[in-house]
XYZ file of N, CA and C in Angstrom:
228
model
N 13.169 122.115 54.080
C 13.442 122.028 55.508
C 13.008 120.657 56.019
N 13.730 120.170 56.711
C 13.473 118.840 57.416
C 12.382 118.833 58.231
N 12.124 119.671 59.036
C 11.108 119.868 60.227
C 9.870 120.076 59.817
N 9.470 119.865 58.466
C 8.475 120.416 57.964
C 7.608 119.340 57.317
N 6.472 119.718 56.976
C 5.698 118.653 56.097
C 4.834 118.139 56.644
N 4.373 117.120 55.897
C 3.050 116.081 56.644
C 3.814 115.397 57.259
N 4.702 114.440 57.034
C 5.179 113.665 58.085
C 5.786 113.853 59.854
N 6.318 115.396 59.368
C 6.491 115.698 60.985
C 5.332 116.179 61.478
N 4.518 116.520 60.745
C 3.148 117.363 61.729
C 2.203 116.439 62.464
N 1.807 114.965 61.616
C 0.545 114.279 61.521
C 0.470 114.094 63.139
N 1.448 114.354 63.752
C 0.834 114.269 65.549
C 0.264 115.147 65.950
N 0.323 115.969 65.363
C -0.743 117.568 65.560
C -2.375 116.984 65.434
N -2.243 116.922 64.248
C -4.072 116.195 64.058
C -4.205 114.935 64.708
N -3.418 114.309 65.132
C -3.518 112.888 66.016
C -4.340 113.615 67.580
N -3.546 114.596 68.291
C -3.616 115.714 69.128
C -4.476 116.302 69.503
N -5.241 116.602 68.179
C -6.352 117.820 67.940
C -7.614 116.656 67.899
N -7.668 115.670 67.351
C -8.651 114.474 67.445
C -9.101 113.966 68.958
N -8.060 113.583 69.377
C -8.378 113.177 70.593
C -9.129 114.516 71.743
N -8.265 115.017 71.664
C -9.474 116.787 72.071
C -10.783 116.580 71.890
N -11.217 116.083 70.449
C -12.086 116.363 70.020
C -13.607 114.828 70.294
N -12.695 113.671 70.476
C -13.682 112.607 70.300
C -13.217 112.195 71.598
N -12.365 112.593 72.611
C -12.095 111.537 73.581
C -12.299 112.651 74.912
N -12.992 113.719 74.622
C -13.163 114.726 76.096
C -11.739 115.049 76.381
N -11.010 115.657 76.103
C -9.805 115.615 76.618
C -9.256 116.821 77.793
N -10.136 118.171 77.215
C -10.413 118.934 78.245
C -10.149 118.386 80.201
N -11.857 117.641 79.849
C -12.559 116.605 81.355
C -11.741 116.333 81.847
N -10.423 115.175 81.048
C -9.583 114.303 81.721
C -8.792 115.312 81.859
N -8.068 116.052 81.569
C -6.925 116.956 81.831
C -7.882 117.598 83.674
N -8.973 118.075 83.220
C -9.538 118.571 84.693
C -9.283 117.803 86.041
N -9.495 116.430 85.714
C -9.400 115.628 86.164
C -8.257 114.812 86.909
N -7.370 114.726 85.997
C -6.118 114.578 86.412
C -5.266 115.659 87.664
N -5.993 117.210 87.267
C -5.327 118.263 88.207
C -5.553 118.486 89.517
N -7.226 118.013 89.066
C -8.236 118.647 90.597
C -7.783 116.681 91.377
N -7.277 115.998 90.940
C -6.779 114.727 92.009
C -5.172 115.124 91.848
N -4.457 115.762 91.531
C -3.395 116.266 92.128
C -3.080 117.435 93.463
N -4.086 117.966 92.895
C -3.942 119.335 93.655
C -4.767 119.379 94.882
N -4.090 118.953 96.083
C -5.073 118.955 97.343
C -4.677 119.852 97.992
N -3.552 120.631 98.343
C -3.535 122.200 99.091
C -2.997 123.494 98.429
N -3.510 124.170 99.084
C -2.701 126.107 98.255
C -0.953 125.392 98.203
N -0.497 125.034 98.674
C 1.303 124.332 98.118
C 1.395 123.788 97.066
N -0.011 122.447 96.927
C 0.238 121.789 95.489
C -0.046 123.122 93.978
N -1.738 123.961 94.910
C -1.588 124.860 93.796
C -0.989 125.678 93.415
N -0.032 125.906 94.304
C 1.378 127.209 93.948
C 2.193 126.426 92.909
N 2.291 124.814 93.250
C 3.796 124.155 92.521
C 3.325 123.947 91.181
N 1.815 123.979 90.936
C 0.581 123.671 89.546
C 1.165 124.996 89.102
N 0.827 126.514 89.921
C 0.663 127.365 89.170
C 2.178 127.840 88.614
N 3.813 127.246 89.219
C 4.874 127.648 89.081
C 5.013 126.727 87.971
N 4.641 125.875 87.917
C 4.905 124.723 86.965
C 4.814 125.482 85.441
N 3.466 125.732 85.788
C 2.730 126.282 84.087
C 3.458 127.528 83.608
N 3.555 128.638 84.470
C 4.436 129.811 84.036
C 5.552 129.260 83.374
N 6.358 128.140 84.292
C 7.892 128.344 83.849
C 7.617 127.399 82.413
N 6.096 126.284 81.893
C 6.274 126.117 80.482
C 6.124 127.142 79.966
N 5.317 128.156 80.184
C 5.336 129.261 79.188
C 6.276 130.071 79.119
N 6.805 130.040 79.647
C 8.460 130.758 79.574
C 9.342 130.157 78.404
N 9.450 128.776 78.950
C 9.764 127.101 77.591
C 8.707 127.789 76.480
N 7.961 127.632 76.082
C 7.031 127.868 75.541
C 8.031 128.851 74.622
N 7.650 130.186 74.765
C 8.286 131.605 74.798
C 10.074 131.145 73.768
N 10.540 130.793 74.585
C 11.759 130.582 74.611
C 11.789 129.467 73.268
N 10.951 128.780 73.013
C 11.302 127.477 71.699
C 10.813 128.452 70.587
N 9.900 128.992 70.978
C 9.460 130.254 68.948
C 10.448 131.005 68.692
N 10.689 131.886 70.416
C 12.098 132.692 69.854
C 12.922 132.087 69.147
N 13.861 130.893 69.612
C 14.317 130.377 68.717
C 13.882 129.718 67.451
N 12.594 129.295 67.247
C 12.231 129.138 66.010
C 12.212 130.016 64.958
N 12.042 131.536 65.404
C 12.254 132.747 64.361
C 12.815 132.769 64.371
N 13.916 132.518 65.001
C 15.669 133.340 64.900
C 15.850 132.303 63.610
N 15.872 130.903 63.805
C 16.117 129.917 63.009
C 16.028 129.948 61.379
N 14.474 131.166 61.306
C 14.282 130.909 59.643
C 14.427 132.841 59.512
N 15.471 133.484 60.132
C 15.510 134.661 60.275
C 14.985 135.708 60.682
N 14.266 136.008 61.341
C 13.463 136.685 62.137
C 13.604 137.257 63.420
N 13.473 138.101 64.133
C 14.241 138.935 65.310
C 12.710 139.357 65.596
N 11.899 137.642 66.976
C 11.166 138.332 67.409
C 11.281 139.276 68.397
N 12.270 139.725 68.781
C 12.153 140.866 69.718
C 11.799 142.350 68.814
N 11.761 142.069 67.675
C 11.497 143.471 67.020
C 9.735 143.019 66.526
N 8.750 141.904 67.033
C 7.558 141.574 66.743
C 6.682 142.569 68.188
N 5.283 142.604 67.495
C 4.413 142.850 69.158
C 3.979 141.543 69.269
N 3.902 142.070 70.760
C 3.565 141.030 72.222
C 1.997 141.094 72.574
């Protein structure tokens, strides 16, 4: 499979490093709590994130379907 291997992954551990040596948590906090100055910004924060997890949701489904798999017959 093309999509596979060390070469497509190594941004994963690039990813997982910076998490790890650069606070990445903090800055993500950081970045939100200076976005988010009223209950409007935090509704459009909190609509935002659902509809990635929906994206989210929606890219595995198709990733099982892809190598055969019917997650609608998996638990949730």
């Amino acid at each position: 499979m093309s999509n596979l291997g060390k070469e497509k992954t190594k941004g994963a551990k690039s990813h997982l490093n910076t998490d790890i040596n650069e606070d990445h948590p903090a800055l993500m906090y950081k970045i939100v709590s200076r976005a988010i100055k009223s209950e409007e910004d935090a509704q459009i924060a909190k609509d935002t994130i659902v509809n990635c997890i929906k994206l989210i949701g929606m890219y595995f489904d198709e990733l099982a379907l892809s190598v055969g798999i019917n997650s609608s017959n998996l638990e949730r």
